Coordinates of C-alpha atoms and ligand atoms in Angstrom, one line a residue:
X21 CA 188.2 -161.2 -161.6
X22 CA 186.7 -160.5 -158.4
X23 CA 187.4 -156.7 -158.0
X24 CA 186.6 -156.4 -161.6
X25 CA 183.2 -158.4 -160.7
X26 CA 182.3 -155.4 -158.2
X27 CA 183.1 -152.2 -160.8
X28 CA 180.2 -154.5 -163.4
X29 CA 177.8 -154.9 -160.6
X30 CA 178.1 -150.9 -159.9
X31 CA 177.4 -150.4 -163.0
X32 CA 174.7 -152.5 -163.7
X33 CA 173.0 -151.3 -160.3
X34 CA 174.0 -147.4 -161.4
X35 CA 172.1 -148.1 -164.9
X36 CA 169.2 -149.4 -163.2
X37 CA 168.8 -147.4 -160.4
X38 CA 169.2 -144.3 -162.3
X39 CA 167.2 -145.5 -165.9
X40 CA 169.9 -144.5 -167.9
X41 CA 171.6 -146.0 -170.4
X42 CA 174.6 -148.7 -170.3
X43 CA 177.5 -146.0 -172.0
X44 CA 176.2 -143.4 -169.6
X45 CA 176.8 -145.3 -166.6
X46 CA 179.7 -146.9 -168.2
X47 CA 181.6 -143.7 -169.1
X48 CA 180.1 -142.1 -165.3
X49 CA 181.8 -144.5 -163.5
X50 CA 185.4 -144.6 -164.7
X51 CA 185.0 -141.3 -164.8
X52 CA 184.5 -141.8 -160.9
X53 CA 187.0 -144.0 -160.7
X54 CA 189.4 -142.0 -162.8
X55 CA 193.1 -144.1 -163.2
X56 CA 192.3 -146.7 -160.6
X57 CA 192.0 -149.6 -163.4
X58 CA 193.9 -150.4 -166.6
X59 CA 192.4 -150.2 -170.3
X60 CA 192.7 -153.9 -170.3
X61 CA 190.2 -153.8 -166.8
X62 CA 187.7 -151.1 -168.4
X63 CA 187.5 -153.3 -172.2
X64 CA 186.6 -156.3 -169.7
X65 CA 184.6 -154.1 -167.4
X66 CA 182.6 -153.4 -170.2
X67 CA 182.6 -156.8 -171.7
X68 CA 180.8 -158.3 -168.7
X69 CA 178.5 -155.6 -168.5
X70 CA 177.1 -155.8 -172.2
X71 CA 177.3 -159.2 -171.5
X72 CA 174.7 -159.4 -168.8
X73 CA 172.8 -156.7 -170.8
X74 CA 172.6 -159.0 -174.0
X75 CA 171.6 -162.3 -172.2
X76 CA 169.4 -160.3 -169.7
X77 CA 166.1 -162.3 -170.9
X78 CA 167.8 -165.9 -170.5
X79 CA 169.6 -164.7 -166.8
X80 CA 165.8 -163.7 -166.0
X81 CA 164.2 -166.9 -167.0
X82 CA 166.8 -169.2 -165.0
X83 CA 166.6 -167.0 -161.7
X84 CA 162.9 -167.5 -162.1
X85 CA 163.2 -171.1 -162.7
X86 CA 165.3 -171.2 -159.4
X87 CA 163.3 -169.0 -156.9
X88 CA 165.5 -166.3 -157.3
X89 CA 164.2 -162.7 -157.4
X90 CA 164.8 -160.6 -160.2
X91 CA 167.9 -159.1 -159.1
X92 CA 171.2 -157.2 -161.2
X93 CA 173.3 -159.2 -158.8
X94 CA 171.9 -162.3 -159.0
X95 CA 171.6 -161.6 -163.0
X96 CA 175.6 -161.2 -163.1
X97 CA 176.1 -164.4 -160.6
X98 CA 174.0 -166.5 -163.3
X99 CA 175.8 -165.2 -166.1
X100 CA 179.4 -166.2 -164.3
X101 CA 177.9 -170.0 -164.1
X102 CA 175.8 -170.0 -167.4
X103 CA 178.3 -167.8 -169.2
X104 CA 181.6 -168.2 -168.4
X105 CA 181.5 -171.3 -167.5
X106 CA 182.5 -170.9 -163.4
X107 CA 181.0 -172.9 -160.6
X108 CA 179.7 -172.1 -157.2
X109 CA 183.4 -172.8 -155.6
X110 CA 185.3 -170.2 -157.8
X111 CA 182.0 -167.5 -157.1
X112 CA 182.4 -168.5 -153.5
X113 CA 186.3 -166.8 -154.1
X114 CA 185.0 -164.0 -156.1
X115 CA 182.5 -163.1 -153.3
X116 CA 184.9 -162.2 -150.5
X117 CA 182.7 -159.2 -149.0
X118 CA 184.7 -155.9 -147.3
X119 CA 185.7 -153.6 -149.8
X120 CA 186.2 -153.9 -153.0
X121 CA 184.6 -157.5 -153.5
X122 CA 181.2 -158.6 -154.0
X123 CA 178.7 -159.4 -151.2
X124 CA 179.6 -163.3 -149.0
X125 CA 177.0 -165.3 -151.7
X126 CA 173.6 -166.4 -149.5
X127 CA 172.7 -170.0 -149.5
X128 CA 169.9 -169.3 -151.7
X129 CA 171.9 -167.9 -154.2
X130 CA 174.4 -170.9 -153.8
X131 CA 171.5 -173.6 -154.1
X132 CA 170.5 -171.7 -157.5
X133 CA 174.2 -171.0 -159.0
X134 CA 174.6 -175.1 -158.2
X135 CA 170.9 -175.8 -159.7
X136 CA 172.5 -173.8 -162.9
X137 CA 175.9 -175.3 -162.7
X138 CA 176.9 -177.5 -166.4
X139 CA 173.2 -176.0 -167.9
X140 CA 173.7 -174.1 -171.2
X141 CA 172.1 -170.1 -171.6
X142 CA 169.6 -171.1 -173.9
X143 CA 167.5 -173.8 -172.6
X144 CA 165.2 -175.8 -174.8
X145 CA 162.2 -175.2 -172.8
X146 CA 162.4 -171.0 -172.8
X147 CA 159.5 -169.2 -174.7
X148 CA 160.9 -168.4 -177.8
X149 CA 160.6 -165.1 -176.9
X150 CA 163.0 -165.5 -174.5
X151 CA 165.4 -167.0 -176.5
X152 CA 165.9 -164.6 -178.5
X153 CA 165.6 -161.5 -175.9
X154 CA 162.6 -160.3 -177.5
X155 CA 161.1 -158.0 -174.4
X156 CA 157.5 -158.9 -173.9
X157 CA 156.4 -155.5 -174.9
X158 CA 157.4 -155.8 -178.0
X159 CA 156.5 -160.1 -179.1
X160 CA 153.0 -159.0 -180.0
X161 CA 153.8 -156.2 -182.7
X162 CA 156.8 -157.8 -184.0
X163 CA 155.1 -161.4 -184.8
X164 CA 152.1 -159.1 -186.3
X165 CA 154.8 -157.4 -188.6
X166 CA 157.0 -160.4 -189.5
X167 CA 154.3 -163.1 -188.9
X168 CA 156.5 -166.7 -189.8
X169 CA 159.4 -164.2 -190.2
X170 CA 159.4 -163.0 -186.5
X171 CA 162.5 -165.5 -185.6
X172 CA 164.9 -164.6 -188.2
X173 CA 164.0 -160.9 -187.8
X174 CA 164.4 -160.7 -184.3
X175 CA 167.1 -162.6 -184.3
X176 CA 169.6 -160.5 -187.0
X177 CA 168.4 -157.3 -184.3
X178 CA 171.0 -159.1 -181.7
X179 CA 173.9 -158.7 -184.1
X180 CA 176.3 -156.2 -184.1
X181 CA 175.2 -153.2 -186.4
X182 CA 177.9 -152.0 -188.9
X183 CA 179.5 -148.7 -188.9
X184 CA 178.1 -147.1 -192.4
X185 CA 179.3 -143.4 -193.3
X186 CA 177.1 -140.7 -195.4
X187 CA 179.5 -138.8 -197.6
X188 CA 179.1 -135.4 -198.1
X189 CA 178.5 -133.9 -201.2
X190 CA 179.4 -130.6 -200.3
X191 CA 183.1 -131.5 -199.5
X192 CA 183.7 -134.6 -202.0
X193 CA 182.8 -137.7 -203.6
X194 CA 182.8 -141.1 -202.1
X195 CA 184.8 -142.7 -205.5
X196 CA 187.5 -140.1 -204.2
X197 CA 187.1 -141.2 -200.6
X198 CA 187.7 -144.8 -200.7
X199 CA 191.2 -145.1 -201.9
X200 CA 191.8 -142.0 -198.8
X201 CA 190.5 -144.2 -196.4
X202 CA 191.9 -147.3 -197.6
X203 CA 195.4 -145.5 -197.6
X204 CA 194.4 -144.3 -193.8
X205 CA 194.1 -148.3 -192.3
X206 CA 190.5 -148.0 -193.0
X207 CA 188.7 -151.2 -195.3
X208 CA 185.8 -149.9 -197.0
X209 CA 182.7 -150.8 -199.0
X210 CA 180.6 -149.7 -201.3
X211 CA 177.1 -149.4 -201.0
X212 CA 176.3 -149.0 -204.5
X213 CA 172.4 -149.0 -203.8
X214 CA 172.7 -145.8 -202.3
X215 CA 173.7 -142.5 -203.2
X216 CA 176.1 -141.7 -200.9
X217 CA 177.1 -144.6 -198.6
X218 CA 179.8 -146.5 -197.8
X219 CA 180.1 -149.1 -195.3
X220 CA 183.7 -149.1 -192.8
X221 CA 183.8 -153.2 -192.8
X222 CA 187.2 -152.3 -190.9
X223 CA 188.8 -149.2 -189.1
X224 CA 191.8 -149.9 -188.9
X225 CA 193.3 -149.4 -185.1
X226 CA 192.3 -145.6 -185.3
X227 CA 190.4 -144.3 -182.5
X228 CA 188.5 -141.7 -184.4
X229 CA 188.0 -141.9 -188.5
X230 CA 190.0 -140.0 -190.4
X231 CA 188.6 -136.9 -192.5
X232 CA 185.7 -137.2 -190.0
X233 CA 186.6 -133.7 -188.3
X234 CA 186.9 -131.8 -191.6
X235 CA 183.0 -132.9 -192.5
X236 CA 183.7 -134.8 -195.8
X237 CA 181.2 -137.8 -194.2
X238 CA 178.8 -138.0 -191.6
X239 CA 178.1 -141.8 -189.5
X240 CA 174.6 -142.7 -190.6
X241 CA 173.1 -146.4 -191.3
X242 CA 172.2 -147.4 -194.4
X243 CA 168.6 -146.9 -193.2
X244 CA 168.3 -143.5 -192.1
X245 CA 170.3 -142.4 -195.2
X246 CA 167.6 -144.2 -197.3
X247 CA 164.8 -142.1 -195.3
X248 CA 166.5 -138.8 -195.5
X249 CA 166.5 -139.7 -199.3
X250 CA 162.1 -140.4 -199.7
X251 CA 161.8 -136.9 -198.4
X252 CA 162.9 -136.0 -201.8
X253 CA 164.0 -132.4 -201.4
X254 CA 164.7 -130.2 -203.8
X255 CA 166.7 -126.9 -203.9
X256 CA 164.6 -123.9 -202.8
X257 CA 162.0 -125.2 -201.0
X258 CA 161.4 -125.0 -197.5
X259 CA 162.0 -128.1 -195.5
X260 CA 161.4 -128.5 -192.2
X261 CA 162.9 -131.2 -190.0
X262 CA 160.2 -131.2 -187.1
X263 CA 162.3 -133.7 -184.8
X264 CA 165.7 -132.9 -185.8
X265 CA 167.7 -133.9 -182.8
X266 CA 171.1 -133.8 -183.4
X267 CA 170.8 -133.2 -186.9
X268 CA 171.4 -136.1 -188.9
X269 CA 168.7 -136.4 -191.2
X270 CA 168.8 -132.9 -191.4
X271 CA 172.3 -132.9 -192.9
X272 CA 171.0 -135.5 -195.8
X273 CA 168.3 -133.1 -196.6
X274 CA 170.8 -130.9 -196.8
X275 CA 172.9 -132.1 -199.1
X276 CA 170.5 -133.0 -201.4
X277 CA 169.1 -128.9 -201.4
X278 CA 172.9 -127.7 -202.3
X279 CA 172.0 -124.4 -200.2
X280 CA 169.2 -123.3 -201.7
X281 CA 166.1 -122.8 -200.0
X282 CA 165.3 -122.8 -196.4
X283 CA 166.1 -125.9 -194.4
X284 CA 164.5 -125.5 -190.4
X285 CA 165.5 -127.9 -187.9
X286 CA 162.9 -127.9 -185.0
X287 CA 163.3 -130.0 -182.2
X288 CA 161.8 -129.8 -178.2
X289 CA 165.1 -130.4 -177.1
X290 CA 167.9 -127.4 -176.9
X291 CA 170.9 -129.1 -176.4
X292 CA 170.3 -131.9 -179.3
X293 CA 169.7 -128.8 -181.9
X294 CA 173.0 -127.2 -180.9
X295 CA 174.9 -130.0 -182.1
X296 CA 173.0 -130.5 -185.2
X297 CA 174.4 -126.7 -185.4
X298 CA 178.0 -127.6 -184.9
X299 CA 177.2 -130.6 -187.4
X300 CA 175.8 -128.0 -189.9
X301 CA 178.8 -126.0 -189.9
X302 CA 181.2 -128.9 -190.0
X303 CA 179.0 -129.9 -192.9
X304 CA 179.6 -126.7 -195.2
X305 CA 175.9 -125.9 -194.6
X306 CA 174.8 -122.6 -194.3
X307 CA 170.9 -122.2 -195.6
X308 CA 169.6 -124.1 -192.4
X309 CA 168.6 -122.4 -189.2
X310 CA 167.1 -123.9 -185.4
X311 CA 163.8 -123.7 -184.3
X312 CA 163.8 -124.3 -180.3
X313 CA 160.1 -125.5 -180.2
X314 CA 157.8 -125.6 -176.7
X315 CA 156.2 -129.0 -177.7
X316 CA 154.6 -130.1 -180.9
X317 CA 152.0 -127.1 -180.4
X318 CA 154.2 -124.0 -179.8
X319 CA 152.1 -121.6 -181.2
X320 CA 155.3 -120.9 -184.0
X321 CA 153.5 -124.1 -185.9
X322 CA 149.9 -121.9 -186.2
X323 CA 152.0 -118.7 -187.6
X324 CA 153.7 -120.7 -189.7
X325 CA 151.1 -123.3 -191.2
X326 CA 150.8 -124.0 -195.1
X327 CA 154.2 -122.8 -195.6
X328 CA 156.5 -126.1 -195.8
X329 CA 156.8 -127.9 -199.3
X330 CA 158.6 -130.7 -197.0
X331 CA 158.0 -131.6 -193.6
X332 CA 159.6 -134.1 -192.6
X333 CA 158.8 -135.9 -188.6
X334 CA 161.1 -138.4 -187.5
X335 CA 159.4 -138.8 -184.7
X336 CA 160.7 -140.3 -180.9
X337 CA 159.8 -143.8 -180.9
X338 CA 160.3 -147.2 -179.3
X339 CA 163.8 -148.0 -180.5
X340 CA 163.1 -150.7 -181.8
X341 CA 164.7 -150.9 -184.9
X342 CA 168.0 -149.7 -183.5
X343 CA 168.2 -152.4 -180.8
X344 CA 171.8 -153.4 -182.9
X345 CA 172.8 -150.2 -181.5
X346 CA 170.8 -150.1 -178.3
X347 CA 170.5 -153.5 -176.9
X348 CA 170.0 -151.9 -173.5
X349 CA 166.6 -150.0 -174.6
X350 CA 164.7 -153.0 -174.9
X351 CA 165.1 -153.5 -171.4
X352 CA 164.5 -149.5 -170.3
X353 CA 161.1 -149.6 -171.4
X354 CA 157.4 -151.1 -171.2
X355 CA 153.5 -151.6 -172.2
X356 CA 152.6 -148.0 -170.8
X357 CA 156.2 -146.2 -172.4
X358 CA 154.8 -147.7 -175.7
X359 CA 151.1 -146.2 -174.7
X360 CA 152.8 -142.7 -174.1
X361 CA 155.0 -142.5 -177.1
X362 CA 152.2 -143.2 -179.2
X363 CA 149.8 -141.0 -178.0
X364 CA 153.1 -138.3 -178.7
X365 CA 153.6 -139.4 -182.1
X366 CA 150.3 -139.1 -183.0
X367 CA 150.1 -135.7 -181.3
X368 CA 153.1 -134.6 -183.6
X369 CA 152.2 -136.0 -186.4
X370 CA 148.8 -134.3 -186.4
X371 CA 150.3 -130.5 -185.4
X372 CA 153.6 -131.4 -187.9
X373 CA 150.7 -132.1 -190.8
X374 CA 149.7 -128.4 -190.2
X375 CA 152.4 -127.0 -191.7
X376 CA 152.5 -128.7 -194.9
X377 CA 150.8 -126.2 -197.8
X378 CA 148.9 -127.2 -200.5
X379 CA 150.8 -130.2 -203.1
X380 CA 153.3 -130.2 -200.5
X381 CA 154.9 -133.8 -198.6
X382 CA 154.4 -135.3 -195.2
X383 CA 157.2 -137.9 -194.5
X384 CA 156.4 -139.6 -191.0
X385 CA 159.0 -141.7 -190.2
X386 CA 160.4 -144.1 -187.1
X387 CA 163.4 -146.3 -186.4
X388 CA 160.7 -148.7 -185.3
X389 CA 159.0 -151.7 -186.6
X390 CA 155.7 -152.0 -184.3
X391 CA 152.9 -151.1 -186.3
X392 CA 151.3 -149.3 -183.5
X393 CA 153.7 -146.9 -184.2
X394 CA 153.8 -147.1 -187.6
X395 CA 150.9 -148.4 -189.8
X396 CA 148.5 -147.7 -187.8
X397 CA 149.3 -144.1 -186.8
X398 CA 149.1 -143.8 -190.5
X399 CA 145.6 -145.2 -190.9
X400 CA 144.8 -143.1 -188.2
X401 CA 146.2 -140.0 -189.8
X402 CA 144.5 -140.5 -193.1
X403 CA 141.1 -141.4 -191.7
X404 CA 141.2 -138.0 -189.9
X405 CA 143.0 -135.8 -192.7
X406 CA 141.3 -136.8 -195.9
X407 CA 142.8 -134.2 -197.6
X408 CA 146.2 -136.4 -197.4
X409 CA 147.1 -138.9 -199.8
X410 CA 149.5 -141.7 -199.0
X411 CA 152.1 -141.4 -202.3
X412 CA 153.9 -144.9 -203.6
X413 CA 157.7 -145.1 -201.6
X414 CA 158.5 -146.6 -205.1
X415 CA 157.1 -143.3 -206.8
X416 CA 159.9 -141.6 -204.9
X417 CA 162.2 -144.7 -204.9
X418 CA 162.8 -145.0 -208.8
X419 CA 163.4 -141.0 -209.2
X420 CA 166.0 -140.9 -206.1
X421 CA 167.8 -143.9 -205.6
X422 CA 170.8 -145.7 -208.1
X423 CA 168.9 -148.7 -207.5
X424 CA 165.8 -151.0 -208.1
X425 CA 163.6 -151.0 -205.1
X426 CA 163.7 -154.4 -203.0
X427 CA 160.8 -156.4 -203.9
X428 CA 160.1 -156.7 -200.3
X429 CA 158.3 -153.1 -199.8
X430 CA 155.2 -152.3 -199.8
X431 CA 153.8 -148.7 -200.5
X432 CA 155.4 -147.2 -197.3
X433 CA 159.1 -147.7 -196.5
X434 CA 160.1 -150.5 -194.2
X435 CA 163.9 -151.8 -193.8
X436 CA 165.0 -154.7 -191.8
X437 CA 168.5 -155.8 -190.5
X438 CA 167.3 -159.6 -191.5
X439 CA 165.9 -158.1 -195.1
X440 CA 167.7 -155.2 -195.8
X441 CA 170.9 -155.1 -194.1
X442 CA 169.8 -151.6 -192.6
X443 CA 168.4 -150.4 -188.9
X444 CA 164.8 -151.1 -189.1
X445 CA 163.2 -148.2 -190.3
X446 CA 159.5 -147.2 -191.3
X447 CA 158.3 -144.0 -193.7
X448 CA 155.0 -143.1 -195.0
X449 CA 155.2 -140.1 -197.5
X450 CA 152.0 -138.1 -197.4
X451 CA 150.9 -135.6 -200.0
X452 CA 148.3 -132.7 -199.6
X453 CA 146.1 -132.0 -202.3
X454 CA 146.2 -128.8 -203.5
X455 CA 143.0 -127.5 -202.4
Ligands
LIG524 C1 164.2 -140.1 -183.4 S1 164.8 -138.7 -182.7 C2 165.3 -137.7 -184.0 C3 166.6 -138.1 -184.6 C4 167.1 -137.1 -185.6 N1 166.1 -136.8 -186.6 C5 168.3 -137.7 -186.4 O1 168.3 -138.1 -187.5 O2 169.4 -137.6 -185.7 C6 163.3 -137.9 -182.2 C7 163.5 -136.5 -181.7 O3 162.2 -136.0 -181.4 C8 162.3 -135.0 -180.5 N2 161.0 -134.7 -179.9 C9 160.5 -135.3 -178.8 N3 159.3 -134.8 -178.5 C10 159.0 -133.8 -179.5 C11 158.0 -132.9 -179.7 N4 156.9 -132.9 -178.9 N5 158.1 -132.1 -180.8 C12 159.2 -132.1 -181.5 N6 160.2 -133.0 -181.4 C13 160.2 -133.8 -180.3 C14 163.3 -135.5 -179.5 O4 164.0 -134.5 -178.8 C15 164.3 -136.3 -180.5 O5 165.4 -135.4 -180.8

């Protein structure tokens, strides 16, 4: 354990050092390392790693409680005692120094791992906060949205997050899939409330899924198919997908225009649109083209405003709803990253709105649940654009979906892992009038 002990601390310390995320650093230093370590070393490598990055909160509070400064070290030290159950002797053997092994422990940091020694992870005095890795940027607008809920929500955000698959129209139908993946290893469900999804409960021991490669389903939660689904496209319009990343909402859109029409996806960000191409082609798309935009203001949105029947922002956000997927963002951000991508969104939303012509749909969406970055960059939007109506999600919710909308919803789109079984996800569908 001890040599595997320093390849998680590198990692930890190349995360943090370099603010990138756990799978970067993860994948950059076996790379690095290339054949020195079995599979069996890099599935525990990785173990200890995530490990350390789920419990991070807890780790914090009980080097605090002990004196100890806030250190990745000391956070993977504390995680071998609270964790995996090892005492100050066996860390004492871990720690050899010289290469290869961790750092000779200090006798600070063997006071503390003693202190900790027999004491459970979750202690009954933490903040609750802290108990359930809530990061403190994030306590205020999650107990605003969930209010007596905020446990239980927060909570189901730790669990592991499902691998659900969009099936694509053009090449197929999921009641033909099924049995194809079932044959293939794969267990499958489902998810009759949508259109198009289906949930992998099982994959089988295959490294990749099969079919994937010949573009008869895209991987896309529950939730963002649902949002690609309240744009409510229809064939020959023009949509545009003003923060189309990689492309997967833009691929739901369009399916549901059956190439017809003209389908934009505009992102700041080169690289991410060229793989939304490749996606697109894959797909069996062919009526959608890129837009490569400066920022939110290129001066392609003036020339083209009043021209889109759907716009569509899914706009860069917190995270927060994806922390199933991303437990590591909670921990990559803060009060003034929150004050910044706010002040972005708000910036989009208010150049995006200018392309939307008269009777034509506004869907602002995020994979967040703060309502600074949801509600109220809505209220704000409306105050300022009167011309702008907010429409029903369940207007659009009884005409698209196979099913009856959860009674949970208000008139904008919200899912929840704890209420929905989704990524948390927000949409506001704004109409302009058609003067
Ligand atoms: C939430 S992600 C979009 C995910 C994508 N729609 C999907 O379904 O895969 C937000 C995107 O906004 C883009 N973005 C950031 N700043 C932007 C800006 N000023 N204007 C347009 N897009 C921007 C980012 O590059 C990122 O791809």
């Amino acid at each position: 354990m001890g040599r595997l002990l320093f390849h998680v601390l590198a990692v930890l310390e190349e995360a943090t050092n370099s603010d990138s995320p756990i799978d970067r650093a993860l994948a950059a230093h076996f790379s690095n390392i290339k054949g020195r370590l079995t599979p069996r070393d890099h599935t525990r490598i990785r173990d200890m790693v995530w490990g350390v990055v789920r419990r991070y909160r807890r780790l914090l509070w009980w080097l605090e409680v002990n004196g100890q400064t806030p250190q990745v070290r000391k956070l993977l030290l504390a995680d071998l005692v609270l964790t995996h159950g090892k005492n100050v002797q066996d860390i004492t053997h871990f720690c050899k120094g010289g290469g290869g092994y961790l750092k000779r422990l200090t006798d600070s940091e063997a006071r503390a791992l003693s202190a900790m020694d027999g004491k459970r992870l979750a202690d009954e005095t933490m903040p609750e906060a802290v108990t359930l890795e809530c990061p403190a940027w994030a306590e205020k607008g999650l107990r605003e949205v969930f209010g007596d809920r905020f446990a239980e929500e927060v909570d189901a955000l730790r669990e592991p997050a499902p691998l659900d698959i969009r099936v694509n129209p053009f090449k197929g139908n999921r009641d033909d899939l099924i049995p194809r993946l079932e044959k293939a290893g794969c267990k499958v469900e489902k998810l009759d409330w949508l259109p198009y999804g289906l949930r992998i409960t099982d994959a089988g021991r295959k490294a990749h899924l099969p079919f994937y490669e010949r573009g008869e389903f895209e991987i896309q939660d529950a939730g963002s198919q649902v949002l690609a689904t309240m744009v409510a496209v229809e064939p020959g319009q023009r949509v545009i997908d003003f923060c189309a990343g990689a492309g997967g909402k833009t691929l739901a859109l369009a399916a549901e225009m059956d190439n017809r029409g003209q389908l934009i996806a505009a992102d700041v960000h080169n690289k991410r649109l060229a793989r939304a191409a490749q996606r697109l082609k894959r797909a069996g798309v062919f009526n959608a083209e890129r837009k490569v935009l400066e920022s939110e203001r290129d001066p392609w949105v003036k020339k083209n405003k009043g021209k889109f029947d759907r716009v569509l922002v899914d706009a860069p956000c917190s995270g927060t709803g994806s922390w199933r997927r991303a437990p590591d963002s909670k921990w990559r951000r803060d009060e003034t990253d929150l004050e910044e991508l706010v002040t972005l969104q708000e910036s989009i939303l208010t150049s995006a709105a200018r392309l939307v012509k008269p009777g034509g749909r506004l869907v602002y969406a995020t994979c967040s649940l703060l309502p600074v970055e949801n509600e109220d960059q809505i209220a704000r939007f409306l105050r300022s654009r009167p011309d702008f109506k907010l429409v029903p999600v369940k207007d659009v919710w009884d005409t698209k979906m196979p099913s009856p909308m959860p009674e949970t919803m208000g008139d904008m789109l919200r899912l929840s892992p704890a209420t929905n079984d989704t990524d948390g996800f927000f949409a506001a569908i704004l109409e302009r009038s058609m003067d």
